[in-house]
Coordinates of C-alpha atoms in Angstrom, one line a residue:
M1 CA 0.3 0.2 0.2
A2 CA 1.4 3.4 -0.8
E3 CA 2.8 5.6 2.0
G4 CA 1.4 9.2 3.1
A5 CA -0.8 12.2 3.4
P6 CA -4.0 10.6 2.7
I7 CA -5.4 12.1 -0.9
L8 CA -9.7 11.9 0.6
R9 CA -10.3 12.0 4.1
I10 CA -14.0 12.1 5.5
E11 CA -14.4 13.7 8.6
N12 CA -17.8 12.8 11.1
L13 CA -20.0 12.4 7.5
T14 CA -23.4 11.5 8.5
K15 CA -26.1 11.1 5.8
V16 CA -29.6 11.3 7.2
F17 CA -33.4 9.9 4.6
G18 CA -36.0 10.4 6.8
K19 CA -36.1 8.7 10.1
L20 CA -33.3 6.2 8.6
R21 CA -29.2 7.3 9.3
A22 CA -27.6 5.7 6.7
V23 CA -24.2 7.1 7.4
N24 CA -23.6 7.4 10.8
D25 CA -20.9 9.1 11.8
V26 CA -18.0 8.0 9.8
S27 CA -14.1 9.2 9.8
L28 CA -11.6 7.3 7.1
D29 CA -8.2 8.6 5.5
I30 CA -7.4 6.7 2.5
V31 CA -3.6 7.1 1.0
D32 CA -2.7 8.3 -2.1
G33 CA -2.1 5.0 -4.2
E34 CA -4.2 2.6 -2.9
F35 CA -7.0 0.2 -3.0
F36 CA -9.4 0.7 -0.5
T37 CA -12.7 -1.4 -0.3
I38 CA -16.0 -1.2 1.5
V39 CA -17.5 -4.3 2.2
G40 CA -20.9 -4.5 3.7
P41 CA -24.4 -6.2 3.4
S42 CA -27.7 -4.8 1.3
G43 CA -28.1 -1.6 3.5
S44 CA -25.2 -0.8 5.7
G45 CA -24.8 1.9 4.1
K46 CA -21.7 1.5 1.6
T47 CA -23.4 3.0 -1.4
T48 CA -25.2 6.1 0.2
L49 CA -21.3 6.4 1.3
L50 CA -19.8 6.3 -2.0
R51 CA -21.6 8.7 -3.6
M52 CA -20.7 11.0 -1.2
L53 CA -17.3 11.2 -1.5
A54 CA -17.9 10.8 -5.5
G55 CA -20.5 13.8 -4.7
L56 CA -23.4 12.5 -5.9
E57 CA -25.0 13.0 -2.8
K58 CA -24.4 15.9 0.0
P59 CA -23.3 14.9 3.4
N60 CA -26.1 16.3 6.0
A61 CA -23.3 16.2 8.8
G62 CA -19.8 16.4 8.6
D63 CA -16.7 17.7 5.5
V64 CA -15.3 14.8 2.8
L65 CA -11.9 16.4 2.0
L66 CA -10.2 16.0 -1.3
R67 CA -5.7 16.0 -0.7
G68 CA -6.3 18.6 1.7
N69 CA -9.7 20.2 -0.2
R70 CA -13.1 20.8 1.5
V71 CA -15.6 19.4 -1.5
N72 CA -18.7 19.1 0.2
D73 CA -20.5 21.6 -2.4
V74 CA -18.1 20.7 -5.6
P75 CA -20.4 19.0 -7.4
A76 CA -19.1 15.7 -9.4
N77 CA -18.2 16.5 -12.7
K78 CA -15.6 19.8 -11.2
R79 CA -14.1 17.0 -9.1
P80 CA -10.4 15.1 -10.9
T81 CA -12.5 11.9 -9.9
C82 CA -14.9 9.1 -11.5
M83 CA -17.1 6.5 -11.1
V84 CA -17.6 3.1 -12.3
F85 CA -21.5 1.9 -11.9
Q86 CA -23.5 -1.4 -11.6
S87 CA -24.7 -0.9 -14.6
L88 CA -21.7 0.6 -16.4
A89 CA -24.0 3.4 -17.7
L90 CA -22.0 2.8 -21.6
F91 CA -24.1 4.5 -24.5
N92 CA -24.8 2.2 -26.1
H93 CA -25.8 3.7 -29.8
R94 CA -21.9 5.1 -29.8
T95 CA -18.6 2.9 -30.7
V96 CA -16.1 1.7 -28.3
G97 CA -14.1 4.8 -28.6
Q98 CA -16.7 7.0 -29.0
N99 CA -17.6 6.1 -25.6
I100 CA -14.1 5.8 -24.3
E101 CA -13.0 9.2 -25.9
F102 CA -16.7 11.1 -24.8
A103 CA -15.4 12.8 -21.9
L104 CA -11.8 14.3 -24.0
K105 CA -14.4 15.1 -26.8
M106 CA -16.1 16.8 -24.0
R107 CA -13.1 19.0 -23.0
G108 CA -12.0 20.3 -26.2
V109 CA -9.3 17.5 -26.7
S110 CA -8.2 17.2 -30.6
R111 CA -9.4 14.1 -33.2
A112 CA -6.1 13.1 -33.4
A113 CA -5.2 13.0 -28.9
R114 CA -8.6 11.0 -28.9
R115 CA -8.0 8.4 -31.2
E116 CA -4.3 8.1 -29.4
R117 CA -5.0 8.2 -26.2
C118 CA -8.3 6.1 -26.6
E119 CA -5.5 3.2 -27.9
E120 CA -3.5 3.8 -25.7
L121 CA -6.0 3.0 -22.8
M122 CA -7.6 -0.1 -24.9
K123 CA -4.0 -1.5 -24.4
V124 CA -4.1 -1.2 -21.2
V125 CA -7.4 -2.5 -20.1
R126 CA -6.9 -5.6 -22.4
L127 CA -9.0 -4.8 -25.4
P128 CA -8.2 -5.7 -29.2
Q129 CA -7.4 -2.3 -31.8
E130 CA -10.3 -3.4 -33.7
F131 CA -12.5 -2.9 -31.2
Y132 CA -12.9 0.8 -31.4
A133 CA -15.0 1.2 -34.3
K134 CA -17.3 -1.4 -32.5
G135 CA -20.3 -0.8 -31.3
V136 CA -20.6 -1.1 -27.7
T137 CA -23.9 -3.2 -27.6
K138 CA -21.8 -6.0 -29.7
C139 CA -19.5 -6.5 -26.5
S140 CA -19.9 -9.7 -24.3
G141 CA -20.7 -8.6 -20.7
G142 CA -16.4 -9.1 -19.8
E143 CA -15.3 -6.0 -22.9
R144 CA -18.1 -3.4 -21.6
Q145 CA -16.7 -3.6 -18.4
R146 CA -13.2 -3.0 -19.7
V147 CA -14.6 0.0 -22.2
A148 CA -16.2 1.6 -19.2
L149 CA -12.7 1.4 -17.2
A150 CA -11.1 2.3 -20.2
R151 CA -13.5 5.8 -20.2
A152 CA -13.4 6.5 -16.5
L153 CA -9.7 5.9 -16.9
A154 CA -9.4 9.0 -20.0
S155 CA -10.3 11.3 -17.7
D156 CA -7.1 10.7 -15.6
P157 CA -8.8 11.3 -12.5
D158 CA -6.7 11.3 -9.0
I159 CA -9.3 8.9 -7.7
M160 CA -11.8 6.0 -9.4
F161 CA -14.5 5.0 -7.6
F162 CA -16.0 1.5 -8.4
D163 CA -19.5 0.7 -8.0
E164 CA -19.9 -2.8 -7.6
P165 CA -19.5 -3.3 -11.1
L166 CA -19.1 -6.9 -11.3
S167 CA -22.0 -7.8 -9.5
A168 CA -24.4 -8.6 -12.4
I169 CA -21.7 -11.2 -14.3
D170 CA -21.0 -14.7 -14.6
Y171 CA -18.3 -16.4 -11.8
Q172 CA -15.2 -16.8 -14.3
L173 CA -15.9 -13.6 -15.7
R174 CA -15.9 -12.1 -12.6
K175 CA -12.4 -13.7 -11.0
L176 CA -10.7 -12.7 -14.4
L177 CA -11.5 -9.2 -13.9
E178 CA -11.0 -9.1 -10.1
V179 CA -7.3 -10.0 -11.4
E180 CA -7.4 -7.5 -14.5
L181 CA -8.6 -4.3 -12.2
K182 CA -5.8 -5.6 -9.2
D183 CA -3.6 -5.4 -12.5
L184 CA -4.6 -2.4 -13.2
H185 CA -4.1 -0.4 -10.1
R186 CA -1.2 -1.6 -10.3
E187 CA -0.2 -0.3 -13.5
T188 CA -1.9 2.9 -12.5
G189 CA -1.5 3.9 -10.1
K190 CA -4.3 5.1 -9.5
T191 CA -6.7 5.6 -6.0
F192 CA -9.0 3.0 -5.9
V193 CA -12.2 3.5 -3.6
Y194 CA -14.1 -0.3 -4.7
I195 CA -17.4 -1.1 -2.6
T196 CA -18.7 -4.7 -2.6
H197 CA -21.1 -6.9 -1.0
S198 CA -18.6 -9.8 -2.2
L199 CA -16.1 -10.4 0.5
E200 CA -14.0 -12.8 -1.9
E201 CA -13.5 -9.6 -4.0
A202 CA -12.1 -7.7 -1.6
M203 CA -9.7 -10.1 -0.1
V204 CA -8.2 -11.0 -3.9
M205 CA -7.4 -6.9 -5.1
S206 CA -7.6 -4.6 -1.7
D207 CA -4.9 -3.4 0.3
R208 CA -6.9 -2.9 3.1
I209 CA -10.7 -3.5 3.5
G210 CA -13.5 -1.4 5.4
I211 CA -16.7 -3.3 6.9
M212 CA -19.3 -1.5 6.9
Q213 CA -23.0 -2.1 9.4
A214 CA -26.1 -0.7 10.2
G215 CA -24.3 2.9 9.0
R216 CA -21.3 2.5 10.3
L217 CA -17.8 1.3 9.8
I218 CA -17.0 -1.1 12.6
Q219 CA -13.2 -2.5 11.4
I220 CA -10.3 -1.1 8.7
G221 CA -7.6 -3.1 8.1
T222 CA -5.7 -5.5 5.5
P223 CA -6.6 -8.9 4.7
D224 CA -5.2 -10.2 6.3
E225 CA -5.9 -8.7 9.9
I226 CA -9.7 -8.3 8.9
Y227 CA -9.4 -12.4 8.8
T228 CA -7.6 -13.2 11.0
K229 CA -8.6 -10.6 13.9
P230 CA -12.2 -10.5 13.4
L231 CA -13.7 -6.9 16.0
N232 CA -16.8 -9.4 16.3
K233 CA -19.2 -11.8 15.4
F234 CA -20.5 -10.0 11.7
V235 CA -17.9 -9.1 10.9
S236 CA -16.2 -13.1 11.5
E237 CA -19.1 -14.6 10.3
F238 CA -19.1 -11.8 6.6
M239 CA -16.2 -13.2 5.8
G240 CA -16.5 -16.0 5.0
E241 CA -17.6 -19.9 6.5
V242 CA -16.5 -19.8 10.0
N243 CA -16.9 -21.5 13.7
T244 CA -18.3 -19.9 16.5
L245 CA -19.0 -21.7 19.5
P246 CA -20.9 -19.6 22.0
V247 CA -18.5 -19.9 24.8
Q248 CA -18.6 -18.0 28.5
V249 CA -15.0 -17.3 29.9
G250 CA -14.3 -19.5 33.8
S251 CA -12.2 -18.0 36.5
D252 CA -9.8 -20.7 35.5
G253 CA -9.4 -18.9 31.9
K254 CA -10.9 -21.3 30.6
F255 CA -13.6 -21.3 27.7
D256 CA -17.5 -23.3 29.1
C257 CA -18.7 -24.3 26.0
A258 CA -22.4 -25.8 26.7
D259 CA -23.3 -26.1 22.8
L260 CA -20.4 -28.9 23.6
G261 CA -20.5 -29.5 26.9
S262 CA -17.0 -29.2 26.6
Q263 CA -14.1 -26.9 28.5
F264 CA -11.5 -25.2 25.9
L265 CA -8.4 -23.2 26.0
G266 CA -8.4 -19.8 24.5
P267 CA -7.1 -16.6 23.6
Q268 CA -5.8 -14.5 26.8
T269 CA -7.8 -11.7 26.7
D270 CA -7.8 -8.7 27.9
N271 CA -10.5 -6.5 26.4
G272 CA -13.2 -7.4 29.6
I273 CA -15.2 -9.7 27.4
Q274 CA -16.7 -12.4 30.1
S275 CA -19.1 -14.2 27.4
G276 CA -18.5 -14.1 23.8
Y277 CA -18.0 -16.3 20.6
L278 CA -14.4 -18.5 20.1
V279 CA -13.5 -17.7 16.6
I280 CA -12.1 -20.9 14.4
R281 CA -11.4 -20.7 10.8
P282 CA -12.5 -23.6 9.2
E283 CA -8.6 -23.6 7.5
S284 CA -7.5 -24.1 11.0
M285 CA -10.0 -27.3 12.0
R286 CA -8.4 -31.1 11.7
F287 CA -8.8 -34.2 12.5
L288 CA -7.3 -36.5 14.9
N289 CA -6.2 -40.1 16.2
D290 CA -5.5 -39.2 19.4
P291 CA -6.2 -36.1 21.7
S292 CA -2.7 -34.8 22.5
E293 CA -2.3 -33.6 18.9
A294 CA -4.3 -30.2 19.2
D295 CA -4.9 -28.4 21.9
N296 CA -8.2 -28.9 22.2
H297 CA -10.1 -31.3 20.6
V298 CA -14.1 -32.1 20.4
K299 CA -16.3 -35.5 19.6
G300 CA -18.3 -36.3 16.7
S301 CA -19.8 -38.0 13.8
L302 CA -18.6 -36.5 9.7
F303 CA -22.5 -35.3 8.4
N304 CA -20.9 -34.9 5.3
E305 CA -18.6 -33.8 2.7
Y306 CA -18.2 -31.0 -0.3
A307 CA -15.6 -31.2 -2.8
M308 CA -14.6 -27.5 -3.8
G309 CA -11.8 -27.3 -6.5
S310 CA -8.5 -28.2 -5.0
R311 CA -10.6 -28.4 -1.7
V312 CA -12.8 -30.3 0.6
Q313 CA -14.7 -29.0 3.1
Y314 CA -16.5 -31.7 6.0
H315 CA -19.5 -31.0 7.9
V316 CA -18.7 -33.4 11.1
R317 CA -21.3 -33.0 13.7
A318 CA -21.0 -32.4 17.4
G319 CA -23.4 -31.3 19.9
N320 CA -24.9 -29.1 18.9
Q321 CA -22.4 -27.7 17.1
M322 CA -22.1 -28.4 13.0
L323 CA -18.3 -27.7 13.3
V324 CA -16.6 -26.8 8.9
I325 CA -13.3 -28.6 8.5
E326 CA -11.7 -27.5 5.3
K327 CA -8.7 -29.8 3.5
L328 CA -6.4 -29.2 0.4
R329 CA -7.6 -32.5 -1.5
E330 CA -4.1 -34.3 -1.4
M331 CA -5.1 -33.7 2.4
A332 CA -8.2 -35.5 2.4
F333 CA -10.0 -36.9 5.0
R334 CA -10.7 -40.7 4.8
G335 CA -13.2 -41.9 6.1
S336 CA -17.8 -42.1 5.6
I337 CA -20.7 -40.6 6.4
N338 CA -21.9 -41.0 9.8
D339 CA -18.1 -42.2 11.0
D340 CA -17.3 -41.3 14.4
V341 CA -14.2 -39.0 14.3
M342 CA -12.1 -36.6 16.7
I343 CA -11.2 -32.6 15.3
G344 CA -9.3 -30.1 17.2
W345 CA -7.3 -27.0 16.3
D346 CA -4.9 -25.1 18.5
V347 CA -5.2 -22.1 20.7
K348 CA -3.3 -19.6 18.2
D349 CA -5.7 -20.4 15.8
S350 CA -8.1 -19.4 17.9
V351 CA -9.9 -15.4 18.6
L352 CA -12.8 -14.2 20.5
V353 CA -15.1 -12.4 20.0
S354 CA -17.9 -10.0 21.4
D355 CA -21.7 -9.9 19.9

């Protein structure tokens, strides 16, 4: 991630629609050149926040500072930023080249200079040069995505905002474009601010991730920090399938789990949590031959298994819990459905979170 003074700073930003506080007192610094992704479920406020950052909505309170200058009242078309919308908002009656060159034409750039810049950008986004005269309605979904990216880059913005641009395309193409977006960010050095409901997208592309819940940014960190040290149960479960064991912290420092009728060793904590959830990622769980092979162990029965390409996922019923274990295919468990099994994990692979 780039270092230095923030290119974009928001201070106590709030947006209210009637009785709904869509964005609630959000503050954030985004560093010049970083890929920052805002993740949250529908209704969490992420789109409203992005629209305020881009100048498409005015905040009810708080400030948006771009390179230290307050821009609350500066309209979107007067800011050195651009937005790539979920709908892409391409001009369907124009060609690929005309779409990409549109902003340059509005600025009075000569036809020859527009064509030269367009061809440069088509190379950057991996569009064949022969697409210049192709109508955008004849382009595939992935090609249209690339046209929208090139059009956004044509105006040489300081910041590019992305409003879930990959949500409406199929899985294989989405995975390809995730990699291409990350490569594009590296090649251009631009600041990318991206919103999505897909944690997978955020993990693949981002330098930092902000998790939104009910109008607030509740945790900000690198993908690794968010994944391994979630702030609470909401964040841990939003980051994908996870084992969350409800526990009480005993006076002896052990963790009592009524659902499993067991006590466990857990991470030392000084945050004062007396009851919460012990979070263990599926890949940190393992099958045991003997209890001594892990800090904690649980007995159960193998309920089902699921082939997931390079990985295999297992569901084990133990007490009132269905525990999830994932292994690489070459390390797959050799057993049968309904087998009695023992699974375990180490203290270092667990984290205690609150509600």
